mmCIF file with all atom_site columns, C-alpha atoms in Angstrom:
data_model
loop_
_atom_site.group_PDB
_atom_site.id
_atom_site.type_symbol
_atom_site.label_atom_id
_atom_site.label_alt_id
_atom_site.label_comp_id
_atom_site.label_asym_id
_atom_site.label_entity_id
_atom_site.label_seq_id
_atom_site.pdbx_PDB_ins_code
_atom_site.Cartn_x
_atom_site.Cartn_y
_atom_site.Cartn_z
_atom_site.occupancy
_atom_site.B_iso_or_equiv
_atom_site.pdbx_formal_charge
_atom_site.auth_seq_id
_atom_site.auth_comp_id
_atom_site.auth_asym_id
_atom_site.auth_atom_id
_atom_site.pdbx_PDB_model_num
ATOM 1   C CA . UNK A 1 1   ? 100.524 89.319  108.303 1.00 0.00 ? 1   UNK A CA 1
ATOM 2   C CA . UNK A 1 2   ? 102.653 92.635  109.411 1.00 0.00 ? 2   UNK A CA 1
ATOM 3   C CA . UNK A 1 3   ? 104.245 93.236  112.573 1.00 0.00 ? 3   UNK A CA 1
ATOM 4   C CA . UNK A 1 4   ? 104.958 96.744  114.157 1.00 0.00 ? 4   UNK A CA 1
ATOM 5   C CA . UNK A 1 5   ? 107.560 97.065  116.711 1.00 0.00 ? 5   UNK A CA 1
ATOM 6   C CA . UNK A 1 6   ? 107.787 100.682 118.049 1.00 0.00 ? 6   UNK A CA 1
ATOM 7   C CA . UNK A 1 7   ? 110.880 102.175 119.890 1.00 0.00 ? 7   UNK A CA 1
ATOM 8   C CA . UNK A 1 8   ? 111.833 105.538 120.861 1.00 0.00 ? 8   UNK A CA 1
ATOM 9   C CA . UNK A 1 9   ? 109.623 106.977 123.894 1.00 0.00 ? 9   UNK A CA 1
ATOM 10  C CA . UNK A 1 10  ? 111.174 108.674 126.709 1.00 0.00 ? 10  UNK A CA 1
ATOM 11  C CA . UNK A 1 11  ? 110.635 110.974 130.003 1.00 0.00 ? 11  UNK A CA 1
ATOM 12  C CA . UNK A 1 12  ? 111.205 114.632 128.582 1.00 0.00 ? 12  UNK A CA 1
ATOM 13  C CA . UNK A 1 13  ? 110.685 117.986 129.920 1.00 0.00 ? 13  UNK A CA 1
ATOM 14  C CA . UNK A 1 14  ? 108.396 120.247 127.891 1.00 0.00 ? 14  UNK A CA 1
ATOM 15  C CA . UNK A 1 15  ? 109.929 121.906 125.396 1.00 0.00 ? 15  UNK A CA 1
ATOM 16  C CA . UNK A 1 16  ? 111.853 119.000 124.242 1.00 0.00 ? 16  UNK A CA 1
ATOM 17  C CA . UNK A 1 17  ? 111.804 116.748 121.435 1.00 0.00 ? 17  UNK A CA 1
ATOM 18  C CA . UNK A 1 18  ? 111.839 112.710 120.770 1.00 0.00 ? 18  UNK A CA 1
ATOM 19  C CA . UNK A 1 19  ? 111.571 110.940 117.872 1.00 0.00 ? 19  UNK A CA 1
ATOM 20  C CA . UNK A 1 20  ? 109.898 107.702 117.904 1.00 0.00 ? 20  UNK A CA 1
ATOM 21  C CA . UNK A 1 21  ? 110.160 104.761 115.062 1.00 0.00 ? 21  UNK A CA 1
ATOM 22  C CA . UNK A 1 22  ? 107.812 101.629 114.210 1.00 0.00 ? 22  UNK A CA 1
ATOM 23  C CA . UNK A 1 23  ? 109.359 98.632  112.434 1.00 0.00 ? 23  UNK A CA 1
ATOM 24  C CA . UNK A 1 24  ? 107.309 96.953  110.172 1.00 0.00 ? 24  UNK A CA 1
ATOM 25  C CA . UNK A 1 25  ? 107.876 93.614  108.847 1.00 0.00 ? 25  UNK A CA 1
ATOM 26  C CA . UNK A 1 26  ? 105.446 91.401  106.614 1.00 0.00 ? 26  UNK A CA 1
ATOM 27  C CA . UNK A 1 27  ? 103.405 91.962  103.696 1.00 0.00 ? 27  UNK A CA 1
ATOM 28  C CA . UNK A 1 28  ? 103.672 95.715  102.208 1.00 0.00 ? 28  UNK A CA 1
ATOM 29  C CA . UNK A 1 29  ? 100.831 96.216  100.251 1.00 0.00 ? 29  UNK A CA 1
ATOM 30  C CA . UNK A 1 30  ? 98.657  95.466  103.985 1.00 0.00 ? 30  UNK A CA 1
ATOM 31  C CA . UNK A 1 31  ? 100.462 98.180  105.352 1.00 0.00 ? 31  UNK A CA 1
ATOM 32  C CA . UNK A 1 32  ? 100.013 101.044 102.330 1.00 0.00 ? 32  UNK A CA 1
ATOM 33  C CA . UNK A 1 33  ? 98.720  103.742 105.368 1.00 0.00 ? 33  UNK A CA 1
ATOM 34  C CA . UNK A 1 34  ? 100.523 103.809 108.086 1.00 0.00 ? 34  UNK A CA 1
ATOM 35  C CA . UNK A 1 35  ? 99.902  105.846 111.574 1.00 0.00 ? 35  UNK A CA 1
ATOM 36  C CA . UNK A 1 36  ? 100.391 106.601 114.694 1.00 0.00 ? 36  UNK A CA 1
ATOM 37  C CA . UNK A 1 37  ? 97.904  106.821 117.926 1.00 0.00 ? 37  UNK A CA 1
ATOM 38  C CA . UNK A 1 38  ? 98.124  108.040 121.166 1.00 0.00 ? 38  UNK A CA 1
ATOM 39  C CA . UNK A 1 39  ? 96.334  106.680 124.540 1.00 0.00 ? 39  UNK A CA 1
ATOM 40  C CA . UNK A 1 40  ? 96.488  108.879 126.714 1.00 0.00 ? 40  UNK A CA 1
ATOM 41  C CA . UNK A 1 41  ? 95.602  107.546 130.691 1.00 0.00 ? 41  UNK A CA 1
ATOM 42  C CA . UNK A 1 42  ? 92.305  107.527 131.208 1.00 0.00 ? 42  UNK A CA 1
ATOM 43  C CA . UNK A 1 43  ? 91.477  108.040 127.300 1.00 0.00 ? 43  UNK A CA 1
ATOM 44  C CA . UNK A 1 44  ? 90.825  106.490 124.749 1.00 0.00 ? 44  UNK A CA 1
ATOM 45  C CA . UNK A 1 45  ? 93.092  105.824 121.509 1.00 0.00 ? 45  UNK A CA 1
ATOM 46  C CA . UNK A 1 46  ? 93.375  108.777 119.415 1.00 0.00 ? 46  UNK A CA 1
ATOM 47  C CA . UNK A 1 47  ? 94.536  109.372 116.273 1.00 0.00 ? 47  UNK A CA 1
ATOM 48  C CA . UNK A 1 48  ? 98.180  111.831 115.762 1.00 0.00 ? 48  UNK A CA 1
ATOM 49  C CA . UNK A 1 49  ? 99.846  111.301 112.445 1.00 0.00 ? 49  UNK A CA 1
ATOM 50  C CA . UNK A 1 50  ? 99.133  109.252 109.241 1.00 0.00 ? 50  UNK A CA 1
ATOM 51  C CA . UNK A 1 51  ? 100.860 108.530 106.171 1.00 0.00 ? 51  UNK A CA 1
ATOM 52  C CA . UNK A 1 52  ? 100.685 106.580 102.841 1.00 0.00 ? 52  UNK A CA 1
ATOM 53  C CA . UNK A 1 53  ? 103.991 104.544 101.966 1.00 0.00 ? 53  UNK A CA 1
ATOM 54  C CA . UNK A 1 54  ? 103.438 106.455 97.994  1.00 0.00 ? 54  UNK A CA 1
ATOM 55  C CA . UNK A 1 55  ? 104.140 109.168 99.394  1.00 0.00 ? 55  UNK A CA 1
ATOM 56  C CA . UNK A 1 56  ? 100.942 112.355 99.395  1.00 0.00 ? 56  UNK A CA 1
ATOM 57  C CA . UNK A 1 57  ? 100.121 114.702 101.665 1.00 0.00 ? 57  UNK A CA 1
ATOM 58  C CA . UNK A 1 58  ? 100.254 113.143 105.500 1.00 0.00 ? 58  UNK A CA 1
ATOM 59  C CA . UNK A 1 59  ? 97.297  113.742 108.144 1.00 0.00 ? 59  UNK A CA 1
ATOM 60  C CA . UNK A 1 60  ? 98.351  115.430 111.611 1.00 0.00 ? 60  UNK A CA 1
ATOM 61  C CA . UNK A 1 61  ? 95.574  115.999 114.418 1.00 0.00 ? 61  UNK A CA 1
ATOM 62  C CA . UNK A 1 62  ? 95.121  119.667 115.439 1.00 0.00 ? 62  UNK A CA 1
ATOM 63  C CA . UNK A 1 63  ? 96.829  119.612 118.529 1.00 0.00 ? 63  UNK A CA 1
ATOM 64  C CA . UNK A 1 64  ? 99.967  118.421 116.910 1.00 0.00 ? 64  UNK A CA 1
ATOM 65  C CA . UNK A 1 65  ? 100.363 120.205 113.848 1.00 0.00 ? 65  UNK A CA 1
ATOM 66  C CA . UNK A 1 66  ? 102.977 122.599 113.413 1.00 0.00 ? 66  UNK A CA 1
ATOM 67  C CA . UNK A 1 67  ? 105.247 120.354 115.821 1.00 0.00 ? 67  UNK A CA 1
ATOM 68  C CA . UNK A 1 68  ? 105.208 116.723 114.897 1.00 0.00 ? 68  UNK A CA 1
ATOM 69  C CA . UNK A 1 69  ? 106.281 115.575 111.438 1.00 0.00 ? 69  UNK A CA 1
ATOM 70  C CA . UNK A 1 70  ? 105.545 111.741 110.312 1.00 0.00 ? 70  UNK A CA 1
ATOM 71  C CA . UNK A 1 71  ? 107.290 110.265 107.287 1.00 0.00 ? 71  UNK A CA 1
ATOM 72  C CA . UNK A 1 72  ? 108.311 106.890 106.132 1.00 0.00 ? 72  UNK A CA 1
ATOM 73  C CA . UNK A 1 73  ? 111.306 105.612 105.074 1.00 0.00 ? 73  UNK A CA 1
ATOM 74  C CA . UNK A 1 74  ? 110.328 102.361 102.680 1.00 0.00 ? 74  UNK A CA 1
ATOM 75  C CA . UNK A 1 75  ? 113.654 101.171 101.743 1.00 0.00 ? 75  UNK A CA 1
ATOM 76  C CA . UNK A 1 76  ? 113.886 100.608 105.892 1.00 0.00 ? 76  UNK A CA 1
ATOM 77  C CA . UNK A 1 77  ? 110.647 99.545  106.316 1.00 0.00 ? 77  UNK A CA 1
ATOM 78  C CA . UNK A 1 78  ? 110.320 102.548 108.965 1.00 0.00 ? 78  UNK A CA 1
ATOM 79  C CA . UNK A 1 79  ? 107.341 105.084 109.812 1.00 0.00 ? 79  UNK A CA 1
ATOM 80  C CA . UNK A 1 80  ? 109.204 108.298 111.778 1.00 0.00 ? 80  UNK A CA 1
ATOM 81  C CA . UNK A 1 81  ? 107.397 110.213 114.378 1.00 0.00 ? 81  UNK A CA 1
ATOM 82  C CA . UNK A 1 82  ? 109.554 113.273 115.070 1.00 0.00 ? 82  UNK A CA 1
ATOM 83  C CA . UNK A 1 83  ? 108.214 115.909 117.630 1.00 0.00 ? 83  UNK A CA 1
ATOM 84  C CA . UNK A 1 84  ? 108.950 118.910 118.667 1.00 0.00 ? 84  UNK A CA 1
ATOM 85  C CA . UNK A 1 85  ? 108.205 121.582 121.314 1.00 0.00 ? 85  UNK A CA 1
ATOM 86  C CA . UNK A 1 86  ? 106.695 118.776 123.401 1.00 0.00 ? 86  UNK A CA 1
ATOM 87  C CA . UNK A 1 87  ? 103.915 119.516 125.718 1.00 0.00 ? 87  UNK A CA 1
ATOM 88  C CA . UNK A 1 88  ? 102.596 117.710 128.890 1.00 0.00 ? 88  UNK A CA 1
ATOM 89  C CA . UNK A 1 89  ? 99.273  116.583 127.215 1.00 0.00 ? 89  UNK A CA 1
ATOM 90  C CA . UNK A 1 90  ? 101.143 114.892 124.113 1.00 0.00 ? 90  UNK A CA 1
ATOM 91  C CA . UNK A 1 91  ? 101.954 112.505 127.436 1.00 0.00 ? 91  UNK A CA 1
ATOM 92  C CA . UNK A 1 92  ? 100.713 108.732 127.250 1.00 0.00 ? 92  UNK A CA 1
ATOM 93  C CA . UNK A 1 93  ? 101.439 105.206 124.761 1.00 0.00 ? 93  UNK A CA 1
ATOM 94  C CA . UNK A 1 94  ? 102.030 105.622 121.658 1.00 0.00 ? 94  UNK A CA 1
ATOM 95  C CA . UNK A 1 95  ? 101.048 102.870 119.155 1.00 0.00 ? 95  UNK A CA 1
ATOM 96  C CA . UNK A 1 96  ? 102.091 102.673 115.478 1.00 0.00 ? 96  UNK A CA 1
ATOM 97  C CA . UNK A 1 97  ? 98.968  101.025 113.146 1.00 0.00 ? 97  UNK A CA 1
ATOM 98  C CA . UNK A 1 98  ? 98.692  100.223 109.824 1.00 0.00 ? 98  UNK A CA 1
ATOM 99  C CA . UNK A 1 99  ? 96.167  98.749  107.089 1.00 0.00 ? 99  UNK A CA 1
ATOM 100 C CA . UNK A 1 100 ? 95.724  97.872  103.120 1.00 0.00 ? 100 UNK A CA 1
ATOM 101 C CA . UNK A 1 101 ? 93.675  101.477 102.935 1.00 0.00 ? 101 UNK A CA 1
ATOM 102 C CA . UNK A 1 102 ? 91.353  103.360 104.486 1.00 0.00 ? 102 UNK A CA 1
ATOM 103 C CA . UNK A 1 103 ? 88.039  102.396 103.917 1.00 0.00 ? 103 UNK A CA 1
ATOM 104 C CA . UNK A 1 104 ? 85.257  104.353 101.828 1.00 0.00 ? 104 UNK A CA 1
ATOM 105 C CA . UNK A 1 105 ? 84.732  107.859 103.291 1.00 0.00 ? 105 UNK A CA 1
ATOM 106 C CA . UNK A 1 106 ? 86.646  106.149 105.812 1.00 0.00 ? 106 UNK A CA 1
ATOM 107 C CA . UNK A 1 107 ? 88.579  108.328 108.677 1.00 0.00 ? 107 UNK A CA 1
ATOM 108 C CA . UNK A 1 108 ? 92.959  108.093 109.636 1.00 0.00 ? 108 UNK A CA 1
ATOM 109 C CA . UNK A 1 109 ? 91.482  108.705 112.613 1.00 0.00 ? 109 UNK A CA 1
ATOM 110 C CA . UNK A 1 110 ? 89.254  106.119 113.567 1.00 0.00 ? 110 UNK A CA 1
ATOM 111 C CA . UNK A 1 111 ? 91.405  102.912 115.035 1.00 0.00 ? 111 UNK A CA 1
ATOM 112 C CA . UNK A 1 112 ? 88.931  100.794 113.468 1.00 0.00 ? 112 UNK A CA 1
ATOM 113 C CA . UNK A 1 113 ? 90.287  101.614 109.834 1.00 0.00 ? 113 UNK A CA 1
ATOM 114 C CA . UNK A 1 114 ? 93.902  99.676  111.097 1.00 0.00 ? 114 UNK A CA 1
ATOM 115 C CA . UNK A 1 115 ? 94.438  95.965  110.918 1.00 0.00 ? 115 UNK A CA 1
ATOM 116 C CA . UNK A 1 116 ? 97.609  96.185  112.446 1.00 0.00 ? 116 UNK A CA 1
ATOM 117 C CA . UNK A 1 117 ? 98.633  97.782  115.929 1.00 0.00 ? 117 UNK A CA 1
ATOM 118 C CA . UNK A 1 118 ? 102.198 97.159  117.673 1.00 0.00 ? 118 UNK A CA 1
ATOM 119 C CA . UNK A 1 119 ? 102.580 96.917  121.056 1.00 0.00 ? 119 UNK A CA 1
ATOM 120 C CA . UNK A 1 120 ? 103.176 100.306 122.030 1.00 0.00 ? 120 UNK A CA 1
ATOM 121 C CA . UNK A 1 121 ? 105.798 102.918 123.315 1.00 0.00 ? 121 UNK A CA 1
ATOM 122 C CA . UNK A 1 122 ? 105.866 105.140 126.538 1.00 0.00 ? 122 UNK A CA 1
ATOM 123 C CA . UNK A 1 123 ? 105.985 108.887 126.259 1.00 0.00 ? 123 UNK A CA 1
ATOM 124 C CA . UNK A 1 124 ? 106.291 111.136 129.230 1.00 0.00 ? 124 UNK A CA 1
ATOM 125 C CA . UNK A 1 125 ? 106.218 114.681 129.060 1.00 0.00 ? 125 UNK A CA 1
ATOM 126 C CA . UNK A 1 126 ? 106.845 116.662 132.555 1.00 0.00 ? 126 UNK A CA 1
ATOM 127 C CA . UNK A 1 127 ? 106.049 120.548 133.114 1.00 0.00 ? 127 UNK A CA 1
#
């Protein structure tokens, strides 16, 4: 079993920054990707960021390239979601998720590749 406590939404204005963290406890090799998902109201669950604890190049969705950065710190057990120039549509829960892999031809993206979801933190981004 893993468990994923996230922490580190906010009310910003746009423009700003936040950086939000998931905790992850429980077996590592069921969490070797790790990522981060966005709900948006009204919307469904999208994917933003992934990451493999080796290390690799990480996945970022379109919109938020060039301003978010995820990384993982493994000695804290930690995935990071830093972003940047924040805009009202990056507005909405955030959820950290994680599985063993990805499946074959399988897709970061897709929420059913994650075994593991946390319970979600608020972001709120004002024009």
């Amino acid at each position: 079993q893993v468990q994923l406590v996230e922490s580190g939404g906010d009310s910003v204005q746009a423009g700003g920054s936040l950086r939000l963290s998931c905790v992850a406890s429980g077996h590592t090799f069921q969490r070797n990707i790790m990522a981060w998902f966005l709900q948006a109201p009204g919307k469904e669950r999208a994917g933003v960021a992934a990451a493999y604890r080796s290390g690799g190049t990480p996945y970022y969705a379109d919109s938020v390239k060039d301003r978010f950065i995820v990384s993982i710190d493994d000695n804290k057990n930690t995935m990071y979601l830093q972003m940047n120039n924040l805009k009202p549509e990056d507005s909405g829960m955030y959820y950290c998720a994680a599985a063993h892999g990805l499946s074959y031809g399988g897709d970061w993206r897709r929420t059913g590749e994650y075994t593991y979801w946390g319970q979600g933190t608020e972001v709120t981004v004002s024009s």
